[in-house]
Coordinates of N, CA and C in Angstrom, one line a residue:
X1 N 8.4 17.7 -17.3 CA 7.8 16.5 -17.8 C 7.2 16.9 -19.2
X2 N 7.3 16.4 -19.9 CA 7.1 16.1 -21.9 C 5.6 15.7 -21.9
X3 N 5.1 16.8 -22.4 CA 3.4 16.9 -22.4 C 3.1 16.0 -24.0
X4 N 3.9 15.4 -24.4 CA 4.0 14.8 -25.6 C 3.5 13.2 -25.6
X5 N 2.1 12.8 -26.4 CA 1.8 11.7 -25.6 C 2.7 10.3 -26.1
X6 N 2.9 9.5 -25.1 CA 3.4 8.7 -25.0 C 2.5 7.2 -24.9
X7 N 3.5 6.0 -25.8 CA 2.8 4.7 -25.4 C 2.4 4.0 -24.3
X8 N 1.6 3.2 -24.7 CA 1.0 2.3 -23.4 C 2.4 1.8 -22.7
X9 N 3.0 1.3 -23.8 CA 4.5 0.2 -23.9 C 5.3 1.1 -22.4
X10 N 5.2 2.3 -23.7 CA 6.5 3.3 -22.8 C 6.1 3.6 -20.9
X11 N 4.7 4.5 -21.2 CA 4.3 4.3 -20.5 C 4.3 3.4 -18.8
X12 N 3.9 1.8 -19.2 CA 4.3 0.8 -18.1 C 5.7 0.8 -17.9
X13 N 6.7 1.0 -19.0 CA 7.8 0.6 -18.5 C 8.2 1.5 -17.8
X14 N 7.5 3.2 -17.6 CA 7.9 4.4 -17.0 C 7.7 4.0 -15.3
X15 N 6.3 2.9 -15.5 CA 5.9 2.7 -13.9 C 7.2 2.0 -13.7
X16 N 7.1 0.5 -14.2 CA 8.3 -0.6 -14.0 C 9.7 0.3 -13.1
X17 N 10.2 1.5 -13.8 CA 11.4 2.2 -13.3 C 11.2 3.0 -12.0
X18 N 10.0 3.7 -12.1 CA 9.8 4.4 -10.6 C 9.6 3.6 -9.4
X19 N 9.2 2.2 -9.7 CA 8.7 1.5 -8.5 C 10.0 0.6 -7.9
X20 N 11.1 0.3 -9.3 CA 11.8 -0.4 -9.2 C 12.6 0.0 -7.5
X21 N 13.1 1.0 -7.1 CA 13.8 1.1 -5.8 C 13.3 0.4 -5.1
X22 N 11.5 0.6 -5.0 CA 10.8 0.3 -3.6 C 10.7 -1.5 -3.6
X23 N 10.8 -2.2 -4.4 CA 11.4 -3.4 -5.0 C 12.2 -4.2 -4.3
X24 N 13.0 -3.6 -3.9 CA 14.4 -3.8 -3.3 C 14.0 -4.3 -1.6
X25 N 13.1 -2.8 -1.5 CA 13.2 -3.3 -0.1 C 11.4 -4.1 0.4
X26 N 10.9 -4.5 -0.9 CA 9.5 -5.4 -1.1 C 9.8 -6.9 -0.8
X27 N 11.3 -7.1 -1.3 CA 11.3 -8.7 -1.8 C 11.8 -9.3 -0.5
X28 N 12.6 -8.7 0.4 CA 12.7 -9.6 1.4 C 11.8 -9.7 2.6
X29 N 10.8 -8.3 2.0 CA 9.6 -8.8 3.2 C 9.0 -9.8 2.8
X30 N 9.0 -10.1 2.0 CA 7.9 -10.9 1.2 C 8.9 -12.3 1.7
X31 N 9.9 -11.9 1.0 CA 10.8 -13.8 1.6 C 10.9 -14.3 3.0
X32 N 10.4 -13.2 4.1 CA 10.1 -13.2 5.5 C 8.8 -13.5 5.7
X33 N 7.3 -13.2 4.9 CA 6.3 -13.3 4.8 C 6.2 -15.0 4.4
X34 N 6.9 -15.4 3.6 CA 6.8 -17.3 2.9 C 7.7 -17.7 4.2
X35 N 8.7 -17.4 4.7 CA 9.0 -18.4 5.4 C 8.6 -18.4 6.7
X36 N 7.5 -17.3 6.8 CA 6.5 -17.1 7.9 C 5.2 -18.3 7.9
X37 N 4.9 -18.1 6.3 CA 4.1 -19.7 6.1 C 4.5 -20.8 6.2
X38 N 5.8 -20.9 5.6 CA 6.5 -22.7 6.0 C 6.4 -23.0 7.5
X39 N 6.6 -21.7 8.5 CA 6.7 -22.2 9.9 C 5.4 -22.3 10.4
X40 N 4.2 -22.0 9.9 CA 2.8 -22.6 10.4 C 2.0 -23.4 9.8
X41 N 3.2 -24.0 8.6 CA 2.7 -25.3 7.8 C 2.3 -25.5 6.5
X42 N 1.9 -23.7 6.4 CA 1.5 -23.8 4.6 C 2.4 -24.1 3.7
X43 N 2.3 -25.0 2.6 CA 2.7 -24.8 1.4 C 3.1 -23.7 0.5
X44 N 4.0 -23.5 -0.2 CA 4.5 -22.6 -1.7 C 3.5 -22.1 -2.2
X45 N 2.2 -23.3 -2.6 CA 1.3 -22.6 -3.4 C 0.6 -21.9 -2.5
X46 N 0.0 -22.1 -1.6 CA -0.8 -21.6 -0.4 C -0.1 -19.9 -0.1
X47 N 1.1 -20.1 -0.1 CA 1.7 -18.8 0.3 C 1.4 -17.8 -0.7
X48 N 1.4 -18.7 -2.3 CA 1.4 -17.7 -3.5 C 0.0 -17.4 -3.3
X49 N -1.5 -18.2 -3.0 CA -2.6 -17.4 -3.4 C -2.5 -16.7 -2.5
X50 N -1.8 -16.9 -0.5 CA -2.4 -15.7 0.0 C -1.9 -14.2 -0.4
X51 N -0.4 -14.4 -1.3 CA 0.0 -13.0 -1.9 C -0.6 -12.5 -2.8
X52 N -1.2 -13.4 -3.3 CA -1.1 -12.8 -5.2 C -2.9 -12.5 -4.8
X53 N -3.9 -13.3 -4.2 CA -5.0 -12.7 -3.7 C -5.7 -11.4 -3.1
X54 N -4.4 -11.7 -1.9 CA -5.5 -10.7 -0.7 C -4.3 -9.6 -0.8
X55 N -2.7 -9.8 -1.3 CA -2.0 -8.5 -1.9 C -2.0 -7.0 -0.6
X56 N -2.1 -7.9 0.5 CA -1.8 -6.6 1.4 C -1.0 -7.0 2.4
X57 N 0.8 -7.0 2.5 CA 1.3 -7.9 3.3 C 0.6 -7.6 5.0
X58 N 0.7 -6.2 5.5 CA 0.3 -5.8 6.7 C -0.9 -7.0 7.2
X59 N -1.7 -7.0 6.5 CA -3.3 -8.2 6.8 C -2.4 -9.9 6.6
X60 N -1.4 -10.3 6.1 CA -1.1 -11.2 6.3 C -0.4 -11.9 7.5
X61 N 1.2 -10.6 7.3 CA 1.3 -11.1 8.7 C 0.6 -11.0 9.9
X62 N -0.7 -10.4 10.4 CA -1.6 -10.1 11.1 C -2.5 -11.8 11.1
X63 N -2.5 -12.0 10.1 CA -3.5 -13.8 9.7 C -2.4 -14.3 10.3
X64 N -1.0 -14.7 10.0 CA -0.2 -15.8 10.2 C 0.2 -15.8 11.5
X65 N 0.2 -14.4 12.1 CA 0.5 -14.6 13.9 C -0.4 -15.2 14.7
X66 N -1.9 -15.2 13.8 CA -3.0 -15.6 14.6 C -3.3 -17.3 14.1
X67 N -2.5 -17.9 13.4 CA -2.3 -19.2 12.8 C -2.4 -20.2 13.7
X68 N -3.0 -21.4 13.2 CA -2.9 -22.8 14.3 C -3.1 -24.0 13.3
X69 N -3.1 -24.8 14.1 CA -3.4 -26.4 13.6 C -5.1 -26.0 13.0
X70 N -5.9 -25.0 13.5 CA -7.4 -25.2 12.9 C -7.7 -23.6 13.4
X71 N -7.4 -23.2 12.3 CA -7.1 -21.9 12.0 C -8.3 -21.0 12.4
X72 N -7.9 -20.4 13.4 CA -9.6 -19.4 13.8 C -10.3 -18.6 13.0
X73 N -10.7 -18.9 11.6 CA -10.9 -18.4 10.7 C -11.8 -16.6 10.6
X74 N -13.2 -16.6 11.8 CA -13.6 -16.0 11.7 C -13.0 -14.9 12.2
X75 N -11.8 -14.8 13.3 CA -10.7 -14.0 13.7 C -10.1 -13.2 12.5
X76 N -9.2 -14.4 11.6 CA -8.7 -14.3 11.0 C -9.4 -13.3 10.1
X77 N -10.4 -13.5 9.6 CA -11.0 -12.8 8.8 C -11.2 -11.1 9.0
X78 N -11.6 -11.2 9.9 CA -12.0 -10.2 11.2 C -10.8 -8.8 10.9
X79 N -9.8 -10.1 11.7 CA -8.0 -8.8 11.4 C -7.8 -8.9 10.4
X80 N -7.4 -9.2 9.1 CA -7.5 -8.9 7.9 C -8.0 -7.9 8.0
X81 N -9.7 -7.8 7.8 CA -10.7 -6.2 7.8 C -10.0 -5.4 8.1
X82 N -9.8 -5.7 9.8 CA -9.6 -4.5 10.2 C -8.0 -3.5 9.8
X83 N -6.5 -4.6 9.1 CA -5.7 -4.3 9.0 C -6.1 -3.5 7.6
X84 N -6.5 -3.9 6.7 CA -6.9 -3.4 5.0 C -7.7 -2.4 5.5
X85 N -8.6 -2.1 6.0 CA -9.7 -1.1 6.3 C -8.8 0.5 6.0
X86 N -7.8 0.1 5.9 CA -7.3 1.7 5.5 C -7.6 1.7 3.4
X87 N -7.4 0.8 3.2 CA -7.9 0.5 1.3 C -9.1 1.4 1.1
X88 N -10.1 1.5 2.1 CA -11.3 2.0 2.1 C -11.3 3.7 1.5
X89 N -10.9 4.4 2.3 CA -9.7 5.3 1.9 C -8.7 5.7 1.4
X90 N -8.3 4.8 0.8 CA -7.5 5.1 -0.4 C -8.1 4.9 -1.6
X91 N -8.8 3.9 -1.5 CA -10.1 4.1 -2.9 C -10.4 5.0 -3.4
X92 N -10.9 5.4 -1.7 CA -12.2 6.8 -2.1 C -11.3 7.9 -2.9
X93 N -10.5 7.9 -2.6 CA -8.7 9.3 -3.0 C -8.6 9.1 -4.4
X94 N -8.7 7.6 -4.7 CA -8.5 7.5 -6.1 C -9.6 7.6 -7.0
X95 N -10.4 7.1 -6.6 CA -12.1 6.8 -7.6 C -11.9 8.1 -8.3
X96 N -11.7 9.7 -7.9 CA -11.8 10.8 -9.1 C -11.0 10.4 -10.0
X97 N -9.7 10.0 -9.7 CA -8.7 9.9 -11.4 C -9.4 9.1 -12.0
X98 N -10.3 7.8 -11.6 CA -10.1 6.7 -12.2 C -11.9 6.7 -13.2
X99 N -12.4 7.9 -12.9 CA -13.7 8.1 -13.2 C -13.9 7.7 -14.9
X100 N -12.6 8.6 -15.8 CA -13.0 8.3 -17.2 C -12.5 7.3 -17.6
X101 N -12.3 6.2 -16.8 CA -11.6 4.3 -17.5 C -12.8 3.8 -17.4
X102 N -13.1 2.8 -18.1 CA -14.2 1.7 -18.3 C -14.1 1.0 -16.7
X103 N -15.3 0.3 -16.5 CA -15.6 0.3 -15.1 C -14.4 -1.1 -14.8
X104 N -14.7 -2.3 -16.2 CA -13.5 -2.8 -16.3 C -11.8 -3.0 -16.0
X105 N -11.4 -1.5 -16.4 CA -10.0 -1.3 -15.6 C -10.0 -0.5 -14.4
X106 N -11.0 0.1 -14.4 CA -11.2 0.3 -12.6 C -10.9 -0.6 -12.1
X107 N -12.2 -1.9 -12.1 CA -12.0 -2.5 -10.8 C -10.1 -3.2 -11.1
X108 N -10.1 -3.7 -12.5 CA -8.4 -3.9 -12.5 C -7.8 -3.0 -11.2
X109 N -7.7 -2.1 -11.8 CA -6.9 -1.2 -11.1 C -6.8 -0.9 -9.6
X110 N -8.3 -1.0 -8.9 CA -8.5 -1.5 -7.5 C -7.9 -3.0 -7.0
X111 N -8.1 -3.9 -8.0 CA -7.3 -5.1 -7.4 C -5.9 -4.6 -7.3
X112 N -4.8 -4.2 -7.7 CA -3.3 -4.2 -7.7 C -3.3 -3.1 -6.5
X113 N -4.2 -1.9 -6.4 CA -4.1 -1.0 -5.5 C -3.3 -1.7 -4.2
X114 N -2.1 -1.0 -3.9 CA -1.6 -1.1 -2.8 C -1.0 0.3 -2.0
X115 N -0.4 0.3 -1.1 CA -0.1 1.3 -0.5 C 0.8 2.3 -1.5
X116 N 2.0 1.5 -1.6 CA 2.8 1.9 -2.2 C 2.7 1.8 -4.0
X117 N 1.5 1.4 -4.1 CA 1.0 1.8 -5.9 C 0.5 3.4 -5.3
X118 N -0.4 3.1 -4.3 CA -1.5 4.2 -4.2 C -0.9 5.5 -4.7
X119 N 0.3 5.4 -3.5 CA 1.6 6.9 -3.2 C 1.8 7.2 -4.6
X120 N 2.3 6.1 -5.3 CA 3.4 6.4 -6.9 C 2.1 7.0 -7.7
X121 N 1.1 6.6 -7.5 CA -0.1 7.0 -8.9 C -0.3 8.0 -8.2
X122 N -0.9 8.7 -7.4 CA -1.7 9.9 -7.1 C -0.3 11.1 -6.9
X123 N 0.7 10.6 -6.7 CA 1.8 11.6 -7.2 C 2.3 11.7 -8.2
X124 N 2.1 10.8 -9.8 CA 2.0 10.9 -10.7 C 1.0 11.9 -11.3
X125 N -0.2 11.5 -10.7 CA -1.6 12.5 -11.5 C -1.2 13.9 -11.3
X126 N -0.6 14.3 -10.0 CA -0.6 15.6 -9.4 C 0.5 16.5 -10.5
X127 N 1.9 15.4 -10.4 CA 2.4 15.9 -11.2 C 2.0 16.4 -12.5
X128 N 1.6 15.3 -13.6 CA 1.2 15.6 -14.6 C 0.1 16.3 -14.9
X129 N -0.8 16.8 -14.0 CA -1.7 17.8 -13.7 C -1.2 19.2 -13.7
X130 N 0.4 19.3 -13.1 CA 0.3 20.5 -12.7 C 1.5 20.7 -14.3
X131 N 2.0 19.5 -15.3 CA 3.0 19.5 -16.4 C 1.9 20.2 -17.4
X132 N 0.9 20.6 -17.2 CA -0.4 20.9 -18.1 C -1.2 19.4 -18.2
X133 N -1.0 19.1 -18.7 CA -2.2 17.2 -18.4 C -3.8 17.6 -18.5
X134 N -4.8 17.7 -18.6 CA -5.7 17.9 -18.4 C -6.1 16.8 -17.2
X135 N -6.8 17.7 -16.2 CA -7.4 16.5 -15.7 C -8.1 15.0 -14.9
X136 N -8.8 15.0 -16.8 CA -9.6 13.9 -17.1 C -8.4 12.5 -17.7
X137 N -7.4 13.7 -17.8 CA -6.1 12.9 -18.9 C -4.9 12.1 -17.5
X138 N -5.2 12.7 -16.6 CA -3.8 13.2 -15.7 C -3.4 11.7 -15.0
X139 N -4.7 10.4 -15.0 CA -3.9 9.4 -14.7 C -4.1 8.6 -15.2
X140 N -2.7 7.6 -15.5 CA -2.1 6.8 -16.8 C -2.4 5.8 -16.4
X141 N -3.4 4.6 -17.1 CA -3.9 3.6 -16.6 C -2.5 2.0 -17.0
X142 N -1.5 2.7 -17.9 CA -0.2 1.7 -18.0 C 0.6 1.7 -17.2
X143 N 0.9 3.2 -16.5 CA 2.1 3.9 -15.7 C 1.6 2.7 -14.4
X144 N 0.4 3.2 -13.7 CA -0.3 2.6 -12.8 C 0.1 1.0 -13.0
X145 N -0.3 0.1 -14.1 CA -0.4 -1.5 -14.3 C 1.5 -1.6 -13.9
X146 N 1.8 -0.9 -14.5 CA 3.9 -0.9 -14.4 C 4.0 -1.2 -13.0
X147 N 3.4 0.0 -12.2 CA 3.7 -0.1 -11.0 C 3.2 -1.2 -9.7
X148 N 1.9 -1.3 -10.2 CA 0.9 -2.3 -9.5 C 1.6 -3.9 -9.7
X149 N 1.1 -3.7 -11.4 CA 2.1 -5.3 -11.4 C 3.3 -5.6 -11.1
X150 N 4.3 -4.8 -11.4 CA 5.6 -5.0 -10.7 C 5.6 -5.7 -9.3
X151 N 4.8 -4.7 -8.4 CA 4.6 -4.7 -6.7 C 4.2 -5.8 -6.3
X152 N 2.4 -6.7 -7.4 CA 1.9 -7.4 -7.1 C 2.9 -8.8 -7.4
X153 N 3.5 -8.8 -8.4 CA 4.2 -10.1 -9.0 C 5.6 -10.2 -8.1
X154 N 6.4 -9.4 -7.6 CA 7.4 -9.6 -7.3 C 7.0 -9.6 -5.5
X155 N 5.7 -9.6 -4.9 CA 5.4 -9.7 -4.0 C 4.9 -11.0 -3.8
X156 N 4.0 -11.6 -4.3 CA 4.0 -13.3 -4.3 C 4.6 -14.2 -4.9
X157 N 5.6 -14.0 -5.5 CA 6.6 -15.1 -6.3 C 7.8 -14.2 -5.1
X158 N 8.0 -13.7 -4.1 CA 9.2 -13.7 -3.7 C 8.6 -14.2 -2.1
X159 N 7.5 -14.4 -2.1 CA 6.7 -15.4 -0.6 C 6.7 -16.8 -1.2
X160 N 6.1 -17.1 -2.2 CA 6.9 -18.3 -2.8 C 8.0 -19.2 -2.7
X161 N 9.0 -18.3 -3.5 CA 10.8 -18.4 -3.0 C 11.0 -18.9 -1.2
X162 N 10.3 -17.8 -0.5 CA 10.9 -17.5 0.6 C 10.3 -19.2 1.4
X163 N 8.8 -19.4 1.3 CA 8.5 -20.8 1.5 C 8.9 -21.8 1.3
X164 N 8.9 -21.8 0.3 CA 9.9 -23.4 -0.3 C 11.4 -23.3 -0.2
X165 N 12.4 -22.5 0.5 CA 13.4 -22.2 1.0 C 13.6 -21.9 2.2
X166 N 12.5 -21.9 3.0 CA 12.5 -21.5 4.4 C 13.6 -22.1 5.3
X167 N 13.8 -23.7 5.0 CA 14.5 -24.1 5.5 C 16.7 -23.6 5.2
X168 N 16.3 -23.1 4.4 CA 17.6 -22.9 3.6 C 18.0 -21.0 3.9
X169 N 17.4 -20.9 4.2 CA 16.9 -18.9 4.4 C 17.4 -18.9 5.8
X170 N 16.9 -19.8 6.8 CA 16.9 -19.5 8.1 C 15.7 -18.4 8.6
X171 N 16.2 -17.7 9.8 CA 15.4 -16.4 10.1 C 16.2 -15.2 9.8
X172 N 15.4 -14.6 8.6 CA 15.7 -13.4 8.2 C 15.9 -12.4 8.9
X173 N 15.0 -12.6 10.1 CA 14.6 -11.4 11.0 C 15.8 -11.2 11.4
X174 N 16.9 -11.9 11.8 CA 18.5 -11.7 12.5 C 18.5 -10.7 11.6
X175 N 18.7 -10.7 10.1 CA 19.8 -9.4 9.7 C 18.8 -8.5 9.6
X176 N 17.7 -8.3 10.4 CA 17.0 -6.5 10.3 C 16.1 -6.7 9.3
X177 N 16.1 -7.6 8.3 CA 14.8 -7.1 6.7 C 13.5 -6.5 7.5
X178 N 12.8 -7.3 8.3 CA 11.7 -7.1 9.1 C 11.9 -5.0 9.0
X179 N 12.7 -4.7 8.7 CA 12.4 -3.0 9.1 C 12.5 -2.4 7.8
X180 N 12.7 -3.2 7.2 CA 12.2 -2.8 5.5 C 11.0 -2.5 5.3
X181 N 9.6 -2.9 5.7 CA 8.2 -3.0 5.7 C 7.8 -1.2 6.2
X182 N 8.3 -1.2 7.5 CA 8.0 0.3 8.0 C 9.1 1.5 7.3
X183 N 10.0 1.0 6.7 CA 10.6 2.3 6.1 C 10.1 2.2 4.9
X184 N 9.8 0.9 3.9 CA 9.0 1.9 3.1 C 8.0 2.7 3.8
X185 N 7.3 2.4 4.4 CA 5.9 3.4 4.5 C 6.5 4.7 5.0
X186 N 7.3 4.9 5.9 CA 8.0 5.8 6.1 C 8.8 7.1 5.2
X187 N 9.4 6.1 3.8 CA 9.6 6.6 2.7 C 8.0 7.3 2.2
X188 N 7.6 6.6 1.9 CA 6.0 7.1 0.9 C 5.2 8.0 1.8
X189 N 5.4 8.1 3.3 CA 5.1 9.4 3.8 C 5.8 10.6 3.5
X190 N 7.0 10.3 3.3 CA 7.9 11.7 2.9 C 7.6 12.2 1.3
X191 N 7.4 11.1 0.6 CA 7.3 11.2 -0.7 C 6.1 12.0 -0.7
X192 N 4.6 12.0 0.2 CA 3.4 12.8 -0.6 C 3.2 13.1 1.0
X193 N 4.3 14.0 1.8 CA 3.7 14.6 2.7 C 2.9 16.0 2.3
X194 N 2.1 16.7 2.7 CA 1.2 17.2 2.4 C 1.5 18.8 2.4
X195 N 2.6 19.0 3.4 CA 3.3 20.5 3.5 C 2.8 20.9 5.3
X196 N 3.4 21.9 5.5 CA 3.2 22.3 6.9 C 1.5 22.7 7.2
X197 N 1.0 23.0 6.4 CA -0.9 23.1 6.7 C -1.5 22.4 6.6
X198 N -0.9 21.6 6.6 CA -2.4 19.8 6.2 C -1.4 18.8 6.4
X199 N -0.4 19.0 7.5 CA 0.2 17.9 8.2 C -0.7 16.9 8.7
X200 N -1.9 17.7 10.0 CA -2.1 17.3 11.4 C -2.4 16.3 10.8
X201 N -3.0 15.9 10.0 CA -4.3 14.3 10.2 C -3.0 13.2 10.0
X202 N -2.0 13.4 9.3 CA -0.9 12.4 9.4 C 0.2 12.3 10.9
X203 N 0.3 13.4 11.2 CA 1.0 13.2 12.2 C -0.5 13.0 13.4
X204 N -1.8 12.9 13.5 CA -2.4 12.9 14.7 C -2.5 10.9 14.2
X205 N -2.5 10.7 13.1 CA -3.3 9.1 12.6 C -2.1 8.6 12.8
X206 N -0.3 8.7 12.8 CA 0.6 8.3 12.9 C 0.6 8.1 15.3
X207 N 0.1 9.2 16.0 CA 0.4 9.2 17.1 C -0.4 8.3 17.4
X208 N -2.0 8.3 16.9 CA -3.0 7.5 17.7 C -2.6 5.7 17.5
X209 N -2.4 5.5 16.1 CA -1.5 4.0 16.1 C -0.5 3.8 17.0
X210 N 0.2 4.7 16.9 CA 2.1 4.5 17.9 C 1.3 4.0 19.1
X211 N 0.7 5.2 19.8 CA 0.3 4.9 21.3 C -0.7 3.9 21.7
X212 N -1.4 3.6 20.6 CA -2.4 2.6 21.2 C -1.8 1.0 21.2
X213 N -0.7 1.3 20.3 CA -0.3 -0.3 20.0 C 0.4 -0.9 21.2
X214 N 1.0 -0.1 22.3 CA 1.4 0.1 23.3 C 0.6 -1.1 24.1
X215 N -0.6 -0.7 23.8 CA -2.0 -1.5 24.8 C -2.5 -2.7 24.0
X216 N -2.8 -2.3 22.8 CA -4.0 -3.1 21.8 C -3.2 -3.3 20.5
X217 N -3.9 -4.6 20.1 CA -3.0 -5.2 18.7 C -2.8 -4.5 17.7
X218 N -2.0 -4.8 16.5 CA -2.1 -4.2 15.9 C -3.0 -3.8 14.9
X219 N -3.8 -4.6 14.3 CA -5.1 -4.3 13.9 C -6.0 -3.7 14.3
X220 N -6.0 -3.6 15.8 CA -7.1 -2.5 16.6 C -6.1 -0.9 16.0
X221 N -4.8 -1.6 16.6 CA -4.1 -0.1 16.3 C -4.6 0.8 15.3
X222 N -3.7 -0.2 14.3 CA -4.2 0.9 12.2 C -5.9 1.4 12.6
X223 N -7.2 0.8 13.0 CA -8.3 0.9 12.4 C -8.3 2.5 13.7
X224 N -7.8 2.8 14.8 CA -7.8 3.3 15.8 C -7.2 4.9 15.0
X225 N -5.8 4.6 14.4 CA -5.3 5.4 13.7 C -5.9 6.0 12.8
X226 N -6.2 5.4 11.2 CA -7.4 5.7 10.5 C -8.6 6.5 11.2
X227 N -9.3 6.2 12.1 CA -10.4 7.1 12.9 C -9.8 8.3 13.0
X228 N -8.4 8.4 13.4 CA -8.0 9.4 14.4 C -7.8 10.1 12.8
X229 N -7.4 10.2 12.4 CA -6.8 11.0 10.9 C -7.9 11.3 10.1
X230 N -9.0 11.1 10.1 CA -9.7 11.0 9.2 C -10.6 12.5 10.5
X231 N -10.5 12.1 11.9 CA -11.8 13.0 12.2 C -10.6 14.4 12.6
X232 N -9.6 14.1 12.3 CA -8.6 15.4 12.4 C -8.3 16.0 11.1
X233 N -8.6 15.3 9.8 CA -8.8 16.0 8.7 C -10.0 17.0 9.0
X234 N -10.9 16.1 9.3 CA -12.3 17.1 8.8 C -12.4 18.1 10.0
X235 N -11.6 18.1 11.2 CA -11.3 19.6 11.9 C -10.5 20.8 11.4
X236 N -9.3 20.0 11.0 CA -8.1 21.1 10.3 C -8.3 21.5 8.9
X237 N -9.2 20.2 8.2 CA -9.2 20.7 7.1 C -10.7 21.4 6.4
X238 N -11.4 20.3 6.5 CA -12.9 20.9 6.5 C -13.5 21.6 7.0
X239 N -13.3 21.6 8.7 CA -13.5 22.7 9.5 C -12.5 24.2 9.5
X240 N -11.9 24.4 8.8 CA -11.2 25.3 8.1 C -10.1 25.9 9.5
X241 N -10.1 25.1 10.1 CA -8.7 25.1 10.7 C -7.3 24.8 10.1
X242 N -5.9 25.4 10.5 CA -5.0 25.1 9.9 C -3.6 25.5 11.3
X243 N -3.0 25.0 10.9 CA -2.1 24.7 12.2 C -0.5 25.6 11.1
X244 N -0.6 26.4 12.0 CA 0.1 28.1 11.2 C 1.8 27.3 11.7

């Protein structure tokens, strides 16, 4: 990597290119996600604020399966939390790079925060950390907006699309898109798996979801998961265990 500094311009358009693959397989969830709204009644616009707002598909489809004629709101609210509640922690992972931006593009930069921004930035920093970077220097607050906004824009203008075409789309779900959602995540685990000594907390936070979802929804699941990874970090990792 070219320790030579580069423009904001260049910069975003560096995110725009890395993120572009994951893109591909973003937009038909998202056109599964809008014609998820048309079938419990919302409107195009409705679809766009709940993308372009709350920006976390997992907590949406979680709202829309729980959907009615008079919407159980405090529910609704409820599983949202509990599906986002992993943001909580990915925050916390970020807040060091994001320490020398004005508090300004922080919080910017916490709104676009998504899973798949999360992955591409903090494997950016590492990189350029270890290209020489200093740092205080090591994460690129354009590289980041490239990637965020890309993710964020082409994720509610393609729930949009998918809404006000619902009728013309049919059910997506026949040709498989629905499994686009978990293979990204599946991809962005391989992308910043951690190495053979600081696996466990991913593979124990991956088992406790799998098995509980079995029994309990999926929003109990994720928050069940998260617990389970977080108190198996601080065994293997803090408690200076390591699995040889």
């Amino acid at each position: 990597m070219s320790l030579a500094p580069a423009s904001a311009a260049a910069e975003f358009l560096r995110g725009v290119r890395t993120v572009s693959p994951i893109l591909v397989g973003m937009v038909p969830v998202g056109l599964i996600m809008g014609a998820t709204c048309a079938f419990v009644g919302l409107s195009p616009l409705a679809a766009g604020l709940m993308g372009g707002l709350n920006f976390a598909g997992g907590s949406e489809f979680a709202a829309l399966s729980l959907w009615s004629s008079v919407p159980p709101a405090a529910a609704i609210v409820l599983t949202a939390w509990l599906v986002n509640s992993r943001h909580i922690v990915l925050s916390a992972a970020l807040t060091p790079w994001l320490q020398s931006q004005p508090r300004s593009r922080a919080l910017a930069a916490l709104f676009f925060m998504c899973d798949e921004c999360w992955s591409l930035s903090i494997r950016d920093c590492y990189e350029r950390k270890k290209a020489g970077v200093p740092e205080d220097e090591a994460f690129s607050l354009p590289f980041y907006m490239g990637v965020g906004g890309s993710l964020w824009l082409s994720w509610w203008t393609s729930a949009v699309i998918g809404c006000a075409l619902s009728g013309l789309l049919g059910d997506l779900r026949q040709w498989g898109f629905q499994a686009a959602f978990p293979a990204l995540f599946i991809t962005l685990t391989a992308m910043m798996w951690p190495g053979r000594r600081r696996c466990m907390p991913v593979l124990v936070s991956g088992a406790a979801a799998g098995l509980s979802s079995l029994a309990l929804s999926t929003p109990l699941a994720v928050m069940l998961g998260i617990i389970a990874g977080l108190a198996s970090a601080w065994f293997f990792i803090k408690g200076g265990l390591r699995w040889k």
